[in-house]
mmCIF file of C-alpha atoms and ligand atoms in Angstrom:
data_model
loop_
_atom_site.group_PDB
_atom_site.id
_atom_site.type_symbol
_atom_site.label_atom_id
_atom_site.label_comp_id
_atom_site.label_asym_id
_atom_site.label_seq_id
_atom_site.Cartn_x
_atom_site.Cartn_y
_atom_site.Cartn_z
ATOM 1 C CA MET B 1 0.003 0.003 0.010
ATOM 2 C CA LYS B 2 1.082 3.537 -0.753
ATOM 3 C CA LEU B 3 -0.403 6.758 0.631
ATOM 4 C CA ASN B 4 -1.317 9.460 -1.871
ATOM 5 C CA LYS B 5 -2.929 12.169 0.224
ATOM 6 C CA ALA B 6 -3.753 13.207 3.733
ATOM 7 C CA TYR B 7 -6.781 15.266 4.774
ATOM 8 C CA LEU B 8 -6.740 17.126 8.070
ATOM 9 C CA TYR B 9 -9.873 18.637 9.610
ATOM 10 C CA LYS B 10 -9.712 20.546 12.876
ATOM 11 C CA VAL B 11 -12.994 19.907 14.672
ATOM 12 C CA HIS B 12 -14.704 21.170 17.816
ATOM 13 C CA LEU B 13 -17.702 19.212 19.046
ATOM 14 C CA PRO B 14 -19.699 20.672 21.928
ATOM 15 C CA LEU B 15 -20.178 18.253 24.861
ATOM 16 C CA VAL B 16 -23.716 17.740 26.200
ATOM 17 C CA SER B 17 -22.370 18.720 29.618
ATOM 18 C CA PRO B 18 -18.972 19.997 30.760
ATOM 19 C CA PHE B 19 -16.555 17.291 31.915
ATOM 20 C CA ARG B 20 -14.585 18.140 35.031
ATOM 21 C CA THR B 21 -11.516 16.246 36.238
ATOM 22 C CA SER B 22 -8.963 16.996 38.960
ATOM 23 C CA TYR B 23 -6.960 19.038 36.424
ATOM 24 C CA GLY B 24 -9.602 21.024 34.533
ATOM 25 C CA ILE B 25 -12.939 21.370 32.737
ATOM 26 C CA LEU B 26 -13.687 20.511 29.130
ATOM 27 C CA HIS B 27 -16.687 22.102 27.361
ATOM 28 C CA GLN B 28 -15.997 20.619 23.953
ATOM 29 C CA LYS B 29 -14.025 17.855 22.336
ATOM 30 C CA SER B 30 -11.390 19.348 20.054
ATOM 31 C CA PHE B 31 -9.528 17.042 17.715
ATOM 32 C CA TYR B 32 -8.106 16.620 14.209
ATOM 33 C CA LEU B 33 -9.850 14.122 11.972
ATOM 34 C CA ILE B 34 -7.159 12.679 9.727
ATOM 35 C CA GLY B 35 -8.000 10.962 6.436
ATOM 36 C CA LEU B 36 -5.305 8.993 4.605
ATOM 37 C CA GLU B 37 -5.957 8.128 0.958
ATOM 38 C CA ASP B 38 -4.202 5.138 -0.621
ATOM 39 C CA GLU B 39 -3.307 4.556 -4.280
ATOM 40 C CA LEU B 40 -6.656 2.823 -4.864
ATOM 41 C CA GLY B 41 -8.687 5.740 -3.507
ATOM 42 C CA ASN B 42 -9.641 4.123 -0.193
ATOM 43 C CA ILE B 43 -9.678 6.501 2.779
ATOM 44 C CA GLY B 44 -8.667 5.408 6.269
ATOM 45 C CA TYR B 45 -9.550 7.692 9.183
ATOM 46 C CA GLY B 46 -7.795 8.455 12.417
ATOM 47 C CA GLU B 47 -8.675 10.775 15.294
ATOM 48 C CA LEU B 48 -5.936 12.845 16.890
ATOM 49 C CA GLU B 49 -6.845 12.778 20.581
ATOM 50 C CA ALA B 50 -4.238 15.113 22.117
ATOM 51 C CA PHE B 51 -5.938 17.744 24.266
ATOM 52 C CA PRO B 52 -5.559 21.515 23.636
ATOM 53 C CA LEU B 53 -3.635 21.807 26.923
ATOM 54 C CA PRO B 54 -0.705 19.620 27.975
ATOM 55 C CA ASP B 55 -2.518 18.581 31.201
ATOM 56 C CA TYR B 56 -3.439 14.923 30.725
ATOM 57 C CA THR B 57 -0.216 14.079 28.871
ATOM 58 C CA GLU B 58 2.581 16.318 27.529
ATOM 59 C CA GLU B 59 1.187 16.406 24.009
ATOM 60 C CA THR B 60 -0.977 19.310 22.845
ATOM 61 C CA LEU B 61 -3.411 19.203 19.940
ATOM 62 C CA GLU B 62 -1.512 21.730 17.840
ATOM 63 C CA GLY B 63 1.912 20.316 18.728
ATOM 64 C CA ALA B 64 0.741 16.790 17.873
ATOM 65 C CA LYS B 65 -0.702 18.010 14.579
ATOM 66 C CA GLN B 66 2.704 19.409 13.721
ATOM 67 C CA VAL B 67 4.352 16.082 14.591
ATOM 68 C CA VAL B 68 1.852 14.398 12.252
ATOM 69 C CA THR B 69 2.528 16.651 9.298
ATOM 70 C CA ASP B 70 6.267 17.291 9.729
ATOM 71 C CA PHE B 71 7.454 13.829 10.785
ATOM 72 C CA LEU B 72 4.888 11.023 10.623
ATOM 73 C CA LEU B 73 3.378 11.749 7.181
ATOM 74 C CA GLU B 74 6.833 12.657 5.964
ATOM 75 C CA GLU B 75 8.105 9.206 7.075
ATOM 76 C CA LEU B 76 5.317 7.351 5.277
ATOM 77 C CA SER B 77 5.523 9.481 2.152
ATOM 78 C CA GLY B 78 6.537 7.387 -0.895
ATOM 79 C CA LYS B 79 6.967 4.204 1.176
ATOM 80 C CA GLU B 80 5.434 0.889 0.281
ATOM 81 C CA ILE B 81 3.681 -0.282 3.470
ATOM 82 C CA GLU B 82 3.149 -4.017 3.416
ATOM 83 C CA GLN B 83 1.352 -4.435 6.712
ATOM 84 C CA PRO B 84 0.055 -2.139 9.419
ATOM 85 C CA GLU B 85 2.543 -3.482 12.016
ATOM 86 C CA GLN B 86 5.299 -1.801 9.961
ATOM 87 C CA VAL B 87 3.967 1.655 10.736
ATOM 88 C CA SER B 88 4.909 1.699 14.414
ATOM 89 C CA GLN B 89 8.361 0.392 13.451
ATOM 90 C CA ILE B 90 8.838 3.265 11.004
ATOM 91 C CA PHE B 91 7.843 5.717 13.742
ATOM 92 C CA ALA B 92 9.970 4.092 16.436
ATOM 93 C CA TRP B 93 12.877 6.584 16.189
ATOM 94 C CA ILE B 94 10.516 9.395 17.188
ATOM 95 C CA ARG B 95 10.318 9.564 20.967
ATOM 96 C CA GLY B 96 6.995 9.846 22.778
ATOM 97 C CA ASN B 97 4.265 11.670 20.844
ATOM 98 C CA GLU B 98 2.008 8.658 21.308
ATOM 99 C CA MET B 99 -1.266 10.339 20.338
ATOM 100 C CA ALA B 100 0.203 11.782 17.179
ATOM 101 C CA LYS B 101 1.525 8.337 16.248
ATOM 102 C CA ALA B 102 -1.724 6.614 17.098
ATOM 103 C CA SER B 103 -3.797 8.899 14.858
ATOM 104 C CA VAL B 104 -1.749 7.972 11.771
ATOM 105 C CA GLU B 105 -1.037 4.355 12.665
ATOM 106 C CA SER B 106 -4.695 3.586 13.373
ATOM 107 C CA ALA B 107 -5.773 5.213 10.054
ATOM 108 C CA CYS B 108 -3.378 2.756 8.333
ATOM 109 C CA TYR B 109 -5.121 -0.137 10.103
ATOM 110 C CA ASP B 110 -8.456 1.187 8.816
ATOM 111 C CA LEU B 111 -6.987 1.247 5.317
ATOM 112 C CA PHE B 112 -5.644 -2.294 5.491
ATOM 113 C CA ALA B 113 -8.993 -3.599 6.753
ATOM 114 C CA LYS B 114 -10.787 -1.711 3.972
ATOM 115 C CA ARG B 115 -8.418 -3.084 1.352
ATOM 116 C CA GLN B 116 -9.236 -6.598 2.619
ATOM 117 C CA LYS B 117 -12.940 -5.688 2.583
ATOM 118 C CA THR B 118 -13.336 -6.657 6.178
ATOM 119 C CA SER B 119 -14.189 -4.942 9.436
ATOM 120 C CA LEU B 120 -11.400 -3.574 11.611
ATOM 121 C CA ALA B 121 -12.696 -5.735 14.474
ATOM 122 C CA HIS B 122 -12.323 -8.858 12.361
ATOM 123 C CA PHE B 123 -8.961 -7.659 11.030
ATOM 124 C CA ILE B 124 -7.527 -7.381 14.562
ATOM 125 C CA GLY B 125 -9.008 -10.696 15.658
ATOM 126 C CA ALA B 126 -11.852 -9.372 17.774
ATOM 127 C CA LYS B 127 -14.678 -11.896 18.122
ATOM 128 C CA LYS B 128 -17.334 -10.169 20.219
ATOM 129 C CA LYS B 129 -20.421 -8.865 18.439
ATOM 130 C CA GLU B 130 -21.224 -6.471 21.261
ATOM 131 C CA ILE B 131 -19.298 -5.108 24.237
ATOM 132 C CA SER B 132 -20.302 -4.341 27.831
ATOM 133 C CA VAL B 133 -19.661 -0.723 28.705
ATOM 134 C CA GLY B 134 -19.725 1.677 31.616
ATOM 135 C CA VAL B 135 -19.715 5.438 32.040
ATOM 136 C CA SER B 136 -17.202 7.906 33.451
ATOM 137 C CA ILE B 137 -18.686 10.812 35.448
ATOM 138 C CA GLY B 138 -16.818 14.082 35.958
ATOM 139 C CA ILE B 139 -16.490 15.846 39.339
ATOM 140 C CA GLN B 140 -19.890 17.269 40.367
ATOM 141 C CA LYS B 141 -20.516 20.405 42.486
ATOM 142 C CA ASN B 142 -21.890 18.394 45.412
ATOM 143 C CA LYS B 143 -22.842 14.880 46.543
ATOM 144 C CA ARG B 144 -26.504 15.321 45.634
ATOM 145 C CA SER B 145 -25.713 16.211 42.000
ATOM 146 C CA LEU B 146 -23.346 13.260 41.821
ATOM 147 C CA VAL B 147 -25.970 10.805 43.118
ATOM 148 C CA GLU B 148 -28.561 12.199 40.638
ATOM 149 C CA LYS B 149 -26.042 11.964 37.791
ATOM 150 C CA VAL B 150 -25.308 8.327 38.711
ATOM 151 C CA ARG B 151 -29.058 7.617 38.912
ATOM 152 C CA SER B 152 -29.660 8.990 35.411
ATOM 153 C CA TYR B 153 -26.893 6.838 33.884
ATOM 154 C CA VAL B 154 -28.005 3.725 35.803
ATOM 155 C CA SER B 155 -31.535 4.181 34.495
ATOM 156 C CA ALA B 156 -30.170 4.673 30.973
ATOM 157 C CA GLY B 157 -28.708 1.171 31.368
ATOM 158 C CA TYR B 158 -25.087 1.651 32.415
ATOM 159 C CA GLY B 159 -24.170 -1.191 34.795
ATOM 160 C CA ARG B 160 -20.727 0.121 35.835
ATOM 161 C CA VAL B 161 -19.875 3.646 36.876
ATOM 162 C CA LYS B 162 -16.555 5.466 37.242
ATOM 163 C CA VAL B 163 -16.511 8.611 39.365
ATOM 164 C CA LYS B 164 -13.817 11.291 39.104
ATOM 165 C CA ILE B 165 -12.394 12.209 42.504
ATOM 166 C CA GLN B 166 -9.903 14.683 44.019
ATOM 167 C CA PRO B 167 -8.929 15.568 47.589
ATOM 168 C CA GLY B 168 -12.051 17.025 49.232
ATOM 169 C CA ALA B 169 -14.390 15.289 46.774
ATOM 170 C CA ASP B 170 -13.669 11.649 47.454
ATOM 171 C CA PHE B 171 -14.754 9.499 50.417
ATOM 172 C CA SER B 172 -18.002 11.298 51.250
ATOM 173 C CA TYR B 173 -18.959 11.598 47.544
ATOM 174 C CA LEU B 174 -18.314 7.920 46.882
ATOM 175 C CA LYS B 175 -20.122 6.942 50.135
ATOM 176 C CA ALA B 176 -23.182 8.924 49.028
ATOM 177 C CA VAL B 177 -23.227 6.906 45.782
ATOM 178 C CA ARG B 178 -22.537 3.611 47.576
ATOM 179 C CA ASP B 179 -25.374 4.251 50.147
ATOM 180 C CA GLU B 180 -27.819 4.823 47.295
ATOM 181 C CA PHE B 181 -26.562 2.015 45.043
ATOM 182 C CA PRO B 182 -25.228 -0.766 47.311
ATOM 183 C CA GLU B 183 -24.474 -3.244 44.529
ATOM 184 C CA LEU B 184 -23.301 -0.964 41.716
ATOM 185 C CA PRO B 185 -19.826 -1.769 40.352
ATOM 186 C CA LEU B 186 -17.997 1.470 41.119
ATOM 187 C CA LEU B 187 -14.569 2.838 40.184
ATOM 188 C CA ALA B 188 -12.831 6.046 41.274
ATOM 189 C CA ASP B 189 -10.446 7.987 39.013
ATOM 190 C CA ALA B 190 -8.148 10.602 40.563
ATOM 191 C CA ASN B 191 -6.181 11.657 37.468
ATOM 192 C CA SER B 192 -3.034 11.909 39.591
ATOM 193 C CA ALA B 193 -4.448 14.337 42.195
ATOM 194 C CA TYR B 194 -2.985 12.687 45.344
ATOM 195 C CA LYS B 195 0.370 12.821 47.107
ATOM 196 C CA GLU B 196 2.262 10.552 49.481
ATOM 197 C CA GLU B 197 0.694 12.154 52.577
ATOM 198 C CA ASP B 198 -2.782 11.197 51.245
ATOM 199 C CA LEU B 199 -2.059 7.442 51.375
ATOM 200 C CA ASN B 200 -4.219 6.847 54.449
ATOM 201 C CA ASP B 201 -7.167 8.752 52.933
ATOM 202 C CA LEU B 202 -7.004 6.458 49.913
ATOM 203 C CA LEU B 203 -6.844 3.344 52.106
ATOM 204 C CA ARG B 204 -10.196 4.353 53.630
ATOM 205 C CA LEU B 205 -11.863 4.034 50.187
ATOM 206 C CA ASP B 206 -11.398 0.261 50.563
ATOM 207 C CA GLN B 207 -14.404 0.245 52.943
ATOM 208 C CA LEU B 208 -16.738 1.311 50.164
ATOM 209 C CA ASN B 209 -16.429 -1.784 47.987
ATOM 210 C CA ILE B 210 -14.891 0.123 45.103
ATOM 211 C CA THR B 211 -13.565 -2.131 42.356
ATOM 212 C CA MET B 212 -10.610 0.063 41.320
ATOM 213 C CA ILE B 213 -8.854 3.274 42.131
ATOM 214 C CA GLU B 214 -7.436 4.744 38.908
ATOM 215 C CA GLN B 215 -4.162 6.698 38.817
ATOM 216 C CA PRO B 216 -4.172 8.328 42.258
ATOM 217 C CA PHE B 217 -0.493 9.394 42.176
ATOM 218 C CA GLY B 218 2.053 10.985 39.902
ATOM 219 C CA VAL B 219 2.173 10.031 36.242
ATOM 220 C CA ARG B 220 5.755 8.729 36.492
ATOM 221 C CA ASP B 221 5.370 7.124 39.889
ATOM 222 C CA LEU B 222 5.498 3.384 40.253
ATOM 223 C CA TRP B 223 6.618 3.201 43.861
ATOM 224 C CA LEU B 224 3.713 4.962 45.594
ATOM 225 C CA HIS B 225 1.219 3.049 43.515
ATOM 226 C CA ALA B 226 2.926 -0.180 44.591
ATOM 227 C CA GLU B 227 2.832 0.914 48.262
ATOM 228 C CA LEU B 228 -0.882 1.560 47.958
ATOM 229 C CA GLN B 229 -1.616 -1.693 46.153
ATOM 230 C CA LYS B 230 0.317 -3.619 48.814
ATOM 231 C CA ARG B 231 -1.732 -2.121 51.648
ATOM 232 C CA LEU B 232 -5.167 -2.390 50.037
ATOM 233 C CA GLU B 233 -7.189 -5.461 50.838
ATOM 234 C CA ARG B 234 -9.809 -5.434 48.110
ATOM 235 C CA MET B 235 -9.532 -2.508 45.744
ATOM 236 C CA ALA B 236 -7.294 -2.864 42.630
ATOM 237 C CA VAL B 237 -5.007 -0.027 41.690
ATOM 238 C CA CYS B 238 -5.506 0.738 38.010
ATOM 239 C CA LEU B 239 -2.952 2.756 36.021
ATOM 240 C CA ASP B 240 -3.899 5.192 33.276
ATOM 241 C CA GLU B 241 -1.522 8.172 32.733
ATOM 242 C CA ASN B 242 1.483 6.041 33.806
ATOM 243 C CA ILE B 243 1.130 3.639 30.854
ATOM 244 C CA ARG B 244 2.471 4.791 27.466
ATOM 245 C CA SER B 245 3.935 1.520 26.217
ATOM 246 C CA LEU B 246 4.252 -2.223 26.799
ATOM 247 C CA GLU B 247 7.524 -1.496 28.641
ATOM 248 C CA ASP B 248 5.605 0.637 31.146
ATOM 249 C CA VAL B 249 3.166 -2.217 31.737
ATOM 250 C CA LYS B 250 6.025 -4.640 32.294
ATOM 251 C CA GLN B 251 7.608 -2.328 34.865
ATOM 252 C CA ALA B 252 4.338 -1.707 36.663
ATOM 253 C CA PHE B 253 3.776 -5.472 36.779
ATOM 254 C CA THR B 254 7.275 -6.150 38.075
ATOM 255 C CA PHE B 255 6.959 -3.507 40.826
ATOM 256 C CA GLY B 256 3.419 -4.602 41.785
ATOM 257 C CA SER B 257 2.173 -1.092 41.109
ATOM 258 C CA CYS B 258 -1.260 -2.148 39.867
ATOM 259 C CA ARG B 259 -3.627 -5.049 39.287
ATOM 260 C CA ALA B 260 -5.412 -3.353 36.390
ATOM 261 C CA ILE B 261 -4.629 -1.244 33.313
ATOM 262 C CA ASN B 262 -6.899 1.315 31.702
ATOM 263 C CA LEU B 263 -5.803 0.851 28.093
ATOM 264 C CA LYS B 264 -6.273 3.657 25.601
ATOM 265 C CA MET B 265 -5.019 2.946 22.132
ATOM 266 C CA ALA B 266 -4.221 6.631 21.583
ATOM 267 C CA ARG B 267 -2.256 6.976 24.824
ATOM 268 C CA VAL B 268 0.075 4.052 23.942
ATOM 269 C CA GLY B 269 0.898 5.149 20.366
ATOM 270 C CA GLY B 270 -1.476 2.979 18.386
ATOM 271 C CA LEU B 271 -3.228 -0.344 17.869
ATOM 272 C CA GLN B 272 -0.111 -2.463 17.520
ATOM 273 C CA GLU B 273 1.149 -1.435 20.978
ATOM 274 C CA ALA B 274 -2.368 -1.752 22.457
ATOM 275 C CA LEU B 275 -2.743 -5.287 21.124
ATOM 276 C CA GLN B 276 0.605 -6.312 22.629
ATOM 277 C CA ILE B 277 -0.328 -4.789 25.991
ATOM 278 C CA ALA B 278 -3.649 -6.614 25.992
ATOM 279 C CA GLU B 279 -1.865 -9.897 25.289
ATOM 280 C CA PHE B 280 0.712 -9.295 28.041
ATOM 281 C CA CYS B 281 -2.015 -8.449 30.554
ATOM 282 C CA LYS B 282 -3.903 -11.633 29.713
ATOM 283 C CA GLN B 283 -0.787 -13.775 30.252
ATOM 284 C CA ARG B 284 0.052 -12.113 33.558
ATOM 285 C CA LYS B 285 -3.556 -11.977 34.790
ATOM 286 C CA ILE B 286 -3.588 -8.181 34.951
ATOM 287 C CA ILE B 287 -7.112 -6.855 34.397
ATOM 288 C CA VAL B 288 -7.148 -4.871 31.177
ATOM 289 C CA TRP B 289 -10.050 -2.690 30.113
ATOM 290 C CA CYS B 290 -10.595 -0.114 27.440
ATOM 291 C CA GLY B 291 -10.579 3.514 28.554
ATOM 292 C CA GLY B 292 -11.657 6.598 26.673
ATOM 293 C CA MET B 293 -10.891 10.291 26.145
ATOM 294 C CA LEU B 294 -14.293 11.609 25.144
ATOM 295 C CA GLU B 295 -13.609 10.400 21.608
ATOM 296 C CA ALA B 296 -15.782 11.432 18.702
ATOM 297 C CA GLY B 297 -17.142 8.799 16.327
ATOM 298 C CA VAL B 298 -13.930 7.712 14.633
ATOM 299 C CA GLY B 299 -11.959 7.404 17.872
ATOM 300 C CA ARG B 300 -14.872 5.591 19.495
ATOM 301 C CA ALA B 301 -15.005 3.068 16.622
ATOM 302 C CA TYR B 302 -11.372 2.088 17.359
ATOM 303 C CA ASN B 303 -12.108 1.689 21.059
ATOM 304 C CA VAL B 304 -15.140 -0.471 20.355
ATOM 305 C CA ALA B 305 -13.188 -2.712 17.935
ATOM 306 C CA LEU B 306 -10.314 -3.120 20.415
ATOM 307 C CA ALA B 307 -12.661 -3.837 23.349
ATOM 308 C CA ALA B 308 -14.305 -6.545 21.209
ATOM 309 C CA ARG B 309 -11.183 -8.694 21.706
ATOM 310 C CA ASN B 310 -11.359 -11.415 24.324
ATOM 311 C CA GLU B 311 -8.649 -9.966 26.582
ATOM 312 C CA PHE B 312 -11.183 -7.276 27.524
ATOM 313 C CA GLN B 313 -13.514 -8.798 30.100
ATOM 314 C CA PHE B 314 -14.199 -5.743 32.222
ATOM 315 C CA PRO B 315 -16.603 -3.041 30.845
ATOM 316 C CA GLY B 316 -14.810 -0.054 29.312
ATOM 317 C CA ASP B 317 -15.249 3.729 29.426
ATOM 318 C CA ILE B 318 -16.930 3.540 26.042
ATOM 319 C CA SER B 319 -20.341 5.115 26.384
ATOM 320 C CA ALA B 320 -23.076 5.748 23.819
ATOM 321 C CA THR B 321 -22.738 8.772 21.516
ATOM 322 C CA ASP B 322 -25.544 10.672 23.325
ATOM 323 C CA ARG B 323 -23.577 10.591 26.627
ATOM 324 C CA TYR B 324 -21.089 12.944 24.957
ATOM 325 C CA PHE B 325 -22.560 14.752 21.954
ATOM 326 C CA GLU B 326 -25.849 15.898 20.554
ATOM 327 C CA GLN B 327 -24.395 15.537 17.088
ATOM 328 C CA ASP B 328 -21.293 13.546 16.091
ATOM 329 C CA ILE B 329 -19.393 13.699 12.796
ATOM 330 C CA ILE B 330 -20.297 10.132 11.777
ATOM 331 C CA LYS B 331 -23.556 8.942 10.269
ATOM 332 C CA GLN B 332 -24.142 6.120 12.751
ATOM 333 C CA ASN B 333 -24.600 6.703 16.465
ATOM 334 C CA PHE B 334 -23.276 4.249 19.019
ATOM 335 C CA GLU B 335 -26.290 3.214 21.066
ATOM 336 C CA LEU B 336 -26.625 1.577 24.435
ATOM 337 C CA ILE B 337 -28.768 -1.562 24.294
ATOM 338 C CA ASN B 338 -29.061 -3.613 27.513
ATOM 339 C CA GLY B 339 -25.850 -2.007 28.786
ATOM 340 C CA LYS B 340 -23.980 -3.010 25.647
ATOM 341 C CA ILE B 341 -22.715 -1.427 22.416
ATOM 342 C CA HIS B 342 -22.870 -3.212 19.091
ATOM 343 C CA VAL B 343 -19.537 -3.710 17.253
ATOM 344 C CA PRO B 344 -19.720 -2.239 13.710
ATOM 345 C CA GLU B 345 -19.590 -4.838 10.978
ATOM 346 C CA GLY B 346 -18.975 -2.560 7.963
ATOM 347 C CA MET B 347 -15.612 -2.371 6.276
ATOM 348 C CA GLY B 348 -12.726 -0.890 8.258
ATOM 349 C CA ILE B 349 -13.852 1.079 11.303
ATOM 350 C CA GLY B 350 -17.391 0.543 10.019
ATOM 351 C CA VAL B 351 -18.595 4.114 10.463
ATOM 352 C CA GLU B 352 -19.030 6.779 7.766
ATOM 353 C CA ILE B 353 -18.189 10.435 7.988
ATOM 354 C CA ASP B 354 -21.231 12.718 7.994
ATOM 355 C CA GLU B 355 -19.894 15.381 5.634
ATOM 356 C CA GLN B 356 -22.592 17.872 6.597
ATOM 357 C CA ALA B 357 -21.852 17.561 10.312
ATOM 358 C CA LEU B 358 -18.149 17.704 9.591
ATOM 359 C CA SER B 359 -18.421 20.950 7.704
ATOM 360 C CA ARG B 360 -20.610 22.366 10.471
ATOM 361 C CA PHE B 361 -18.061 21.594 13.216
ATOM 362 C CA ALA B 362 -14.795 21.887 11.329
ATOM 363 C CA GLU B 363 -12.781 25.056 11.928
ATOM 364 C CA SER B 364 -10.242 24.391 9.166
ATOM 365 C CA PHE B 365 -9.323 21.911 6.484
ATOM 366 C CA GLU B 366 -6.154 21.116 4.615
ATOM 367 C CA THR B 367 -4.978 18.565 2.066
ATOM 368 C CA ILE B 368 -1.409 17.314 1.970
ATOM 369 C CA LEU B 369 -0.032 15.523 -1.082
ATOM 370 C CA LEU B 370 2.241 12.573 -0.231
ATOM 371 C CA ASP B 371 4.656 11.108 -2.716
HETATM 372 O O1 OSB N 1 -8.753 9.763 32.989
HETATM 373 O O2 OSB N 1 -9.859 8.259 31.956
HETATM 374 C C1 OSB N 1 -9.527 9.442 32.094
HETATM 375 C C2 OSB N 1 -11.532 11.633 29.677
HETATM 376 C C3 OSB N 1 -10.525 12.478 29.213
HETATM 377 C C4 OSB N 1 -9.232 12.325 29.722
HETATM 378 C C5 OSB N 1 -8.963 11.350 30.655
HETATM 379 C C6 OSB N 1 -9.948 10.497 31.113
HETATM 380 C C7 OSB N 1 -11.260 10.677 30.626
HETATM 381 C C8 OSB N 1 -12.384 9.885 31.102
HETATM 382 C C9 OSB N 1 -13.594 9.795 30.138
HETATM 383 O O3 OSB N 1 -12.452 9.355 32.161
HETATM 384 C C10 OSB N 1 -13.779 8.460 29.526
HETATM 385 C C11 OSB N 1 -14.737 8.519 28.366
HETATM 386 O O4 OSB N 1 -14.313 8.755 27.235
HETATM 387 O O5 OSB N 1 -15.951 8.357 28.606
HETATM 388 MG MG1 MG N 2 -8.193 8.008 34.001
#
């Protein structure tokens, strides 16, 4: 396969409600939609997930876009690509920049699946026809709003809820939810908001029958996470921001820093790396589940296909389209049916771009010729 052209759309999609984490508030999902055209005229799509601010990881949307155009597309230009696994190899000399790499690498997977006239899910060996999913709830202004928010998602059919926490909005907030929903599978995500002196506060959460505590400490820390995991009786420590590669997972496993991994294809540099991590986790009996970053339709399609593989037994942060957006840029909506989302069966990612919606939400558009 050879790439002829790249299309880049900068898009802003308003969120149905603002999403607050320990590091900030998002009112819209901003991303680049990247289309790669091959010599046969097929188009593979990728979503560049880097956030406008370097707060979740170091990448920024504009910086990552520059890495895509100046280095990644440049590297693929004029090359014969025989299989999608080659792409991450070609990019290997470029350090970090995982989200930039993932946007281009995943689009190549979409192209290869489309060239074979098969679905991406089938192409990557995913067998499930539908996947169990949960929902991630941002920090609310008080306990009552949180309980009501949880109630609305539970009645919509979500059977597993993740609640964002930070110091001052943790134990009592989670207890309010637990008192109201005694059996609900519940996770807490701190997005790195805690420090060593908070260790005892986090140990208290173990009383609330919480399945996992996600990324409480620093994004490069393995030691404190290991200390916490050692002292917890029931709750699993789950790493998110810490994990950028298979190597990171191996180190976390070796140090006993976690019993679970929130795997995001975009955060680990692409599908190839994500598939290897999933396989490693299965072998070592680490719980692996598919996280999210408020993806729009294209990014969501990748998460759904990945989560359809058998390594993923725990419900992911992959909610229905209407939990995020009133209008997405794809023609199909992902819908929640009995707590599950159907895996697209069409060719490649199995979703089509809604050109009208795209032109409504796109701020800019450019075409780059590759040869
Ligand atoms: O920490 O998992 C996270 C969204 C943006 C950035 C980081 C995270 C999240 C979520 C939302 O928790 C998951 C989703 O897409 O529903
Ligand atoms: Mg997280």
